[in-house]
Short mmCIF file of C-alpha atoms in Angstrom, two decimals:
data_model
loop_
_atom_site.label_atom_id
_atom_site.label_comp_id
_atom_site.label_asym_id
_atom_site.label_seq_id
_atom_site.Cartn_x
_atom_site.Cartn_y
_atom_site.Cartn_z
CA GLN A 1 -11.06 32.18 -12.03
CA GLU A 2 -7.63 32.64 -10.47
CA ARG A 3 -7.73 29.01 -9.31
CA ASN A 4 -8.39 27.69 -12.82
CA GLU A 5 -5.62 29.71 -14.42
CA THR A 6 -3.10 28.38 -11.88
CA LEU A 7 -3.88 24.82 -12.99
CA PHE A 8 -2.29 25.44 -16.35
CA ILE A 9 1.05 25.62 -14.54
CA MET A 10 0.35 23.04 -11.81
CA LEU A 11 -0.91 20.07 -13.83
CA ASN A 12 0.10 16.84 -12.11
CA LYS A 13 -2.69 14.30 -12.71
CA ILE A 14 -2.53 13.54 -16.42
CA PHE A 15 -4.17 10.80 -18.47
CA ILE A 16 -2.96 10.15 -22.04
CA MET A 17 -4.81 7.83 -24.39
CA GLY A 18 -2.69 6.42 -27.22
CA ALA A 19 0.55 6.72 -25.24
CA SER A 20 2.41 3.70 -26.65
CA THR A 21 3.97 5.41 -29.70
CA GLY A 22 4.33 8.69 -31.56
CA ILE A 23 2.87 11.90 -30.15
CA GLY A 24 1.30 10.17 -27.15
CA LYS A 25 4.60 8.61 -26.14
CA ALA A 26 6.44 11.92 -26.59
CA LEU A 27 3.85 13.73 -24.44
CA ALA A 28 4.10 11.09 -21.71
CA ILE A 29 7.88 11.45 -21.55
CA HIS A 30 7.65 15.24 -21.68
CA TYR A 31 5.30 15.39 -18.70
CA SER A 32 7.09 12.76 -16.61
CA ASN A 33 8.79 14.03 -13.47
CA LYS A 34 8.61 13.44 -9.70
CA ASN A 35 5.50 15.61 -9.26
CA ILE A 36 3.46 13.89 -11.96
CA ILE A 37 0.93 11.06 -11.75
CA LEU A 38 0.49 9.67 -15.24
CA GLY A 39 -2.23 7.41 -16.61
CA LEU A 40 -1.06 5.87 -19.88
CA ALA A 41 -3.42 3.84 -22.06
CA ALA A 42 -3.16 2.01 -25.37
CA ARG A 43 -3.95 -1.33 -27.04
CA ARG A 44 -0.36 -2.58 -27.21
CA LEU A 45 0.63 -3.33 -23.64
CA ASP A 46 4.20 -4.36 -24.49
CA LEU A 47 4.99 -0.96 -25.99
CA LEU A 48 3.11 0.83 -23.23
CA GLU A 49 5.21 -0.89 -20.56
CA LYS A 50 8.39 0.42 -22.21
CA VAL A 51 7.04 3.98 -22.21
CA ALA A 52 5.97 3.60 -18.58
CA LEU A 53 9.47 2.46 -17.58
CA GLU A 54 11.02 5.50 -19.25
CA CYS A 55 8.58 7.79 -17.43
CA GLN A 56 9.27 6.03 -14.12
CA ASN A 57 12.98 6.58 -14.68
CA ASN A 58 12.10 10.28 -14.71
CA ASN A 59 10.52 9.73 -11.26
CA ALA A 60 6.90 9.96 -12.40
CA THR A 61 4.21 7.80 -10.82
CA VAL A 62 2.74 5.77 -13.69
CA HIS A 63 -0.40 3.67 -14.06
CA ILE A 64 -0.94 1.82 -17.35
CA PHE A 65 -4.16 0.55 -18.89
CA LYS A 66 -4.72 -1.80 -21.81
CA VAL A 67 -7.55 -0.09 -23.68
CA ASP A 68 -9.22 -0.37 -27.08
CA VAL A 69 -10.79 3.06 -27.58
CA ARG A 70 -13.57 1.55 -29.68
CA LYS A 71 -14.78 -0.33 -26.60
CA LYS A 72 -16.59 2.06 -24.29
CA LYS A 73 -16.46 -0.14 -21.19
CA THR A 74 -12.66 -0.39 -21.17
CA CYS A 75 -12.40 3.40 -21.48
CA ILE A 76 -14.82 3.93 -18.59
CA TYR A 77 -12.91 1.48 -16.42
CA ALA A 78 -9.55 3.12 -17.15
CA ALA A 79 -10.93 6.61 -16.44
CA ASN A 80 -12.58 5.63 -13.16
CA LYS A 81 -9.58 3.63 -11.98
CA PHE A 82 -7.14 6.44 -12.73
CA ILE A 83 -9.33 9.01 -10.96
CA GLU A 84 -9.40 6.69 -7.96
CA LEU A 85 -5.63 6.11 -7.96
CA ALA A 86 -4.70 9.75 -8.59
CA ASN A 87 -7.48 11.21 -6.43
CA GLY A 88 -8.73 13.38 -9.29
CA ILE A 89 -7.82 14.44 -12.81
CA ASP A 90 -6.25 17.62 -14.18
CA LEU A 91 -5.64 16.89 -17.86
CA VAL A 92 -6.91 14.30 -20.35
CA ILE A 93 -5.27 14.01 -23.77
CA ALA A 94 -7.21 12.06 -26.40
CA ASN A 95 -4.48 11.08 -28.81
CA SER A 96 -5.41 7.59 -30.01
CA GLY A 97 -6.08 7.38 -33.74
CA ILE A 98 -5.30 5.59 -36.98
CA ALA A 99 -4.84 6.54 -40.62
CA GLY A 100 -5.39 4.66 -43.84
CA LYS A 101 -6.77 4.69 -47.36
CA ASP A 102 -10.49 4.81 -48.12
CA ASN A 103 -10.24 2.02 -50.75
CA LEU A 104 -13.24 3.53 -52.50
CA PHE A 105 -13.50 0.82 -55.18
CA SER A 106 -13.18 -2.14 -52.86
CA GLY A 107 -16.94 -2.35 -52.54
CA ASP A 108 -16.53 -2.55 -48.76
CA SER A 109 -16.96 0.31 -46.29
CA LYS A 110 -14.96 -1.46 -43.55
CA TYR A 111 -11.79 0.50 -44.30
CA VAL A 112 -13.41 3.91 -43.83
CA ASN A 113 -15.59 2.73 -40.95
CA LYS A 114 -12.63 1.42 -38.96
CA ILE A 115 -10.98 4.84 -39.14
CA LEU A 116 -14.19 6.71 -38.26
CA ASN A 117 -14.98 4.41 -35.34
CA THR A 118 -11.48 4.65 -33.90
CA ASN A 119 -10.81 8.35 -34.45
CA ILE A 120 -14.22 9.78 -33.52
CA LEU A 121 -15.78 7.35 -31.05
CA GLY A 122 -12.33 6.80 -29.56
CA VAL A 123 -12.19 10.47 -28.61
CA THR A 124 -15.65 10.59 -27.04
CA ASN A 125 -15.04 7.26 -25.28
CA THR A 126 -11.81 8.66 -23.86
CA ILE A 127 -13.00 12.06 -22.69
CA LEU A 128 -16.59 11.78 -21.52
CA PRO A 129 -15.95 9.42 -18.57
CA PHE A 130 -13.72 12.10 -17.00
CA LEU A 131 -16.17 14.99 -17.33
CA PRO A 132 -18.41 14.28 -14.29
CA THR A 133 -15.34 14.37 -12.02
CA MET A 134 -14.04 17.54 -13.67
CA LYS A 135 -17.48 19.13 -13.21
CA ASP A 136 -17.49 18.21 -9.51
CA GLN A 137 -13.93 19.54 -9.10
CA GLY A 138 -14.76 22.77 -10.90
CA TYR A 139 -11.70 22.51 -13.11
CA GLY A 140 -9.88 20.37 -15.68
CA ILE A 141 -8.51 20.36 -19.19
CA ILE A 142 -9.37 18.13 -22.13
CA ALA A 143 -7.11 18.17 -25.18
CA GLY A 144 -7.86 16.36 -28.44
CA ILE A 145 -5.36 15.62 -31.18
CA SER A 146 -6.91 16.54 -34.51
CA SER A 147 -4.79 17.22 -37.64
CA ILE A 148 -4.12 19.72 -40.38
CA ALA A 149 -6.00 17.17 -42.50
CA SER A 150 -9.14 18.67 -40.94
CA PHE A 151 -8.35 21.80 -43.00
CA LEU A 152 -6.66 20.13 -46.00
CA PRO A 153 -8.56 17.03 -47.17
CA LEU A 154 -6.02 14.46 -48.35
CA PRO A 155 -6.88 12.42 -51.47
CA ASN A 156 -8.04 8.87 -50.68
CA ARG A 157 -8.00 9.79 -46.98
CA GLY A 158 -11.60 10.95 -46.63
CA GLY A 159 -12.20 8.80 -43.56
CA TYR A 160 -9.12 10.19 -41.83
CA SER A 161 -9.70 13.82 -42.85
CA SER A 162 -13.39 13.79 -41.89
CA SER A 163 -12.63 12.17 -38.52
CA LYS A 164 -10.24 15.00 -37.73
CA VAL A 165 -12.83 17.59 -38.75
CA ALA A 166 -15.24 15.86 -36.38
CA ILE A 167 -12.80 16.19 -33.48
CA ARG A 168 -12.47 19.94 -34.04
CA ARG A 169 -16.24 20.37 -34.26
CA LEU A 170 -16.86 18.25 -31.17
CA PHE A 171 -14.46 20.36 -29.16
CA ASP A 172 -15.85 23.62 -30.57
CA SER A 173 -19.32 22.48 -29.48
CA PHE A 174 -18.17 21.25 -26.07
CA ARG A 175 -16.17 24.41 -25.28
CA PRO A 176 -18.88 26.92 -24.25
CA ILE A 177 -20.72 24.33 -22.14
CA LEU A 178 -17.65 23.02 -20.35
CA LYS A 179 -16.31 26.52 -19.75
CA GLU A 180 -19.22 27.15 -17.38
CA TYR A 181 -17.77 24.45 -15.10
CA GLY A 182 -14.15 25.59 -15.28
CA ILE A 183 -13.18 22.95 -17.85
CA LYS A 184 -10.84 24.08 -20.64
CA THR A 185 -11.12 22.53 -24.11
CA ILE A 186 -8.15 22.51 -26.50
CA THR A 187 -7.82 21.11 -30.01
CA ILE A 188 -4.32 20.44 -31.35
CA CYS A 189 -3.87 20.17 -35.12
CA PRO A 190 -0.41 18.80 -35.98
CA GLY A 191 1.10 18.80 -39.42
CA PHE A 192 3.64 16.14 -40.36
CA ILE A 193 5.30 14.74 -37.23
CA ASP A 194 8.04 12.12 -37.35
CA THR A 195 6.04 9.17 -35.99
CA PRO A 196 5.13 5.65 -37.18
CA MET A 197 2.03 7.13 -38.84
CA THR A 198 4.14 9.20 -41.27
CA GLU A 199 7.17 6.94 -41.75
CA LYS A 200 5.96 5.54 -45.10
CA MET A 201 5.33 8.97 -46.59
CA THR A 202 8.04 10.44 -48.80
CA PHE A 203 6.50 13.92 -49.09
CA LYS A 204 6.32 15.46 -45.61
CA PRO A 205 6.55 19.27 -45.74
CA PHE A 206 7.69 21.00 -42.55
CA LEU A 207 8.31 17.64 -40.83
CA LYS A 208 8.90 18.03 -37.08
CA ASP A 209 10.44 15.81 -34.42
CA SER A 210 7.89 14.28 -32.02
CA ASN A 211 9.74 15.46 -28.90
CA ASN A 212 9.79 19.09 -30.05
CA ALA A 213 6.15 18.75 -31.06
CA ALA A 214 5.27 17.48 -27.57
CA LYS A 215 6.94 20.53 -25.99
CA ALA A 216 4.96 22.83 -28.27
CA PHE A 217 1.68 21.02 -27.53
CA ALA A 218 2.28 21.17 -23.78
CA LYS A 219 2.91 24.90 -24.03
CA ALA A 220 -0.29 25.37 -26.04
CA ILE A 221 -2.20 23.42 -23.38
CA GLU A 222 -0.65 25.51 -20.61
CA LYS A 223 -1.64 28.73 -22.39
CA GLY A 224 -5.19 27.47 -22.94
CA LYS A 225 -5.18 27.76 -26.74
CA LYS A 226 -8.57 26.89 -28.24
CA THR A 227 -7.26 25.52 -31.55
CA TYR A 228 -3.53 25.15 -32.03
CA ILE A 229 -2.01 24.45 -35.46
CA TYR A 230 1.58 23.16 -35.49
CA PRO A 231 4.02 24.08 -36.90
CA TRP A 232 3.34 27.73 -37.69
CA GLN A 233 4.11 27.17 -41.38
CA MET A 234 1.00 25.01 -41.62
CA SER A 235 -1.17 27.91 -40.48
CA TRP A 236 0.05 29.94 -43.43
CA LEU A 237 -0.38 27.00 -45.80
CA ILE A 238 -3.99 26.61 -44.70
CA LYS A 239 -4.63 30.34 -45.22
CA LEU A 240 -2.98 30.16 -48.64
CA THR A 241 -5.20 27.31 -49.80
CA ARG A 242 -8.24 29.51 -49.14
CA LEU A 243 -6.95 32.13 -51.55
CA ILE A 244 -5.96 30.01 -54.55
CA PRO A 245 -8.18 28.02 -56.95
CA GLN A 246 -9.38 24.65 -55.67
CA LYS A 247 -7.90 22.77 -58.62
CA ILE A 248 -4.41 23.95 -57.61
CA VAL A 249 -5.05 22.86 -54.04
CA ASN A 250 -6.16 19.46 -55.33
CA TRP A 251 -2.99 19.18 -57.41
CA PHE A 252 -0.81 20.00 -54.40
CA LEU A 253 -2.61 17.51 -52.18
CA GLY A 254 -2.25 14.97 -54.98
CA ILE A 255 1.52 15.14 -54.49
CA VAL A 256 0.99 13.78 -51.00
CA LYS A 257 -1.12 10.96 -52.45
CA TYR A 258 1.27 9.93 -55.21
CA ASN A 259 4.41 10.13 -53.11
CA GLN A 260 3.31 7.57 -50.57
CA HIS A 261 4.53 3.93 -50.65
#
C-alpha cells in the first residue's frame, strides 16, 4: 500500500491520448521535465510534433504516436511500443474526444455515431491495452476526461453528453476491480475550458485557462480523487440543478444552445 501511494508523487512514465491541442496539450506541457518520459498520441501529427518539441525543451523524453482512437490496432501498437520504450507505465490519460450537434432531423445517425464511437470506444481503446502491464506491475493510474455535460445534458448535444456519462460509468465500474491490483481510476469532469472545443461558444460560465486546468487535474490525479469536477463552481451548479424544477434547468441549458455560433 505504501508503494502505491508513493507513485502519486513519483509519476514519470506518462501516456496522454489526445495530446495535440487543448487539455491534452496543457497536461503534456505541465508534466514535462527532465525526469519524465512522455508518450503523446493524436491524429494530427503536425500539431503533435509542436507539442513534443515544447516538452523536449523542458528536458522531457518524448515519444509521439499518430493514432486514431477509433482504430483499436493503432491504440494497441502505441501502448505496447510506449511500454517497451519507457520500460513500464505509471499513468495513462484518456483525453481524446470530439463534440458536435446531434442533427436530429437530418435523417442520418452518422453525426451522433461519430461522437459516440470516438468518445466512448476511444477511451476503452486507449486504456485497456495498458492494463495487463499495470496488473503485472501491481500499480498504475488511469485517468479519463469526462465532462460536466455528464451531469448537465446540453440541448442538441445528446451524443456528447451521453458519451461523457458513459466514461464516468465505465470508470465507476472499473474502479473496484482494478483497485485489487493496485491500479487507481480517476474521472475528471471539466466545465468550460478555453480550448478549441469551446472557442465558438459565446456563453461559457466559469471559463478557465487550460494551463491552470491542467495543474488542477494533475493535483487531483496525485491525490487519487475518484471523480473530480472542475472548477468548484460547477459542483455547486450541478447540486443546484437537482433542487430546482427541470423546466428551469432546461431553460438555462437552452441559453448554452442558443448562444453558440
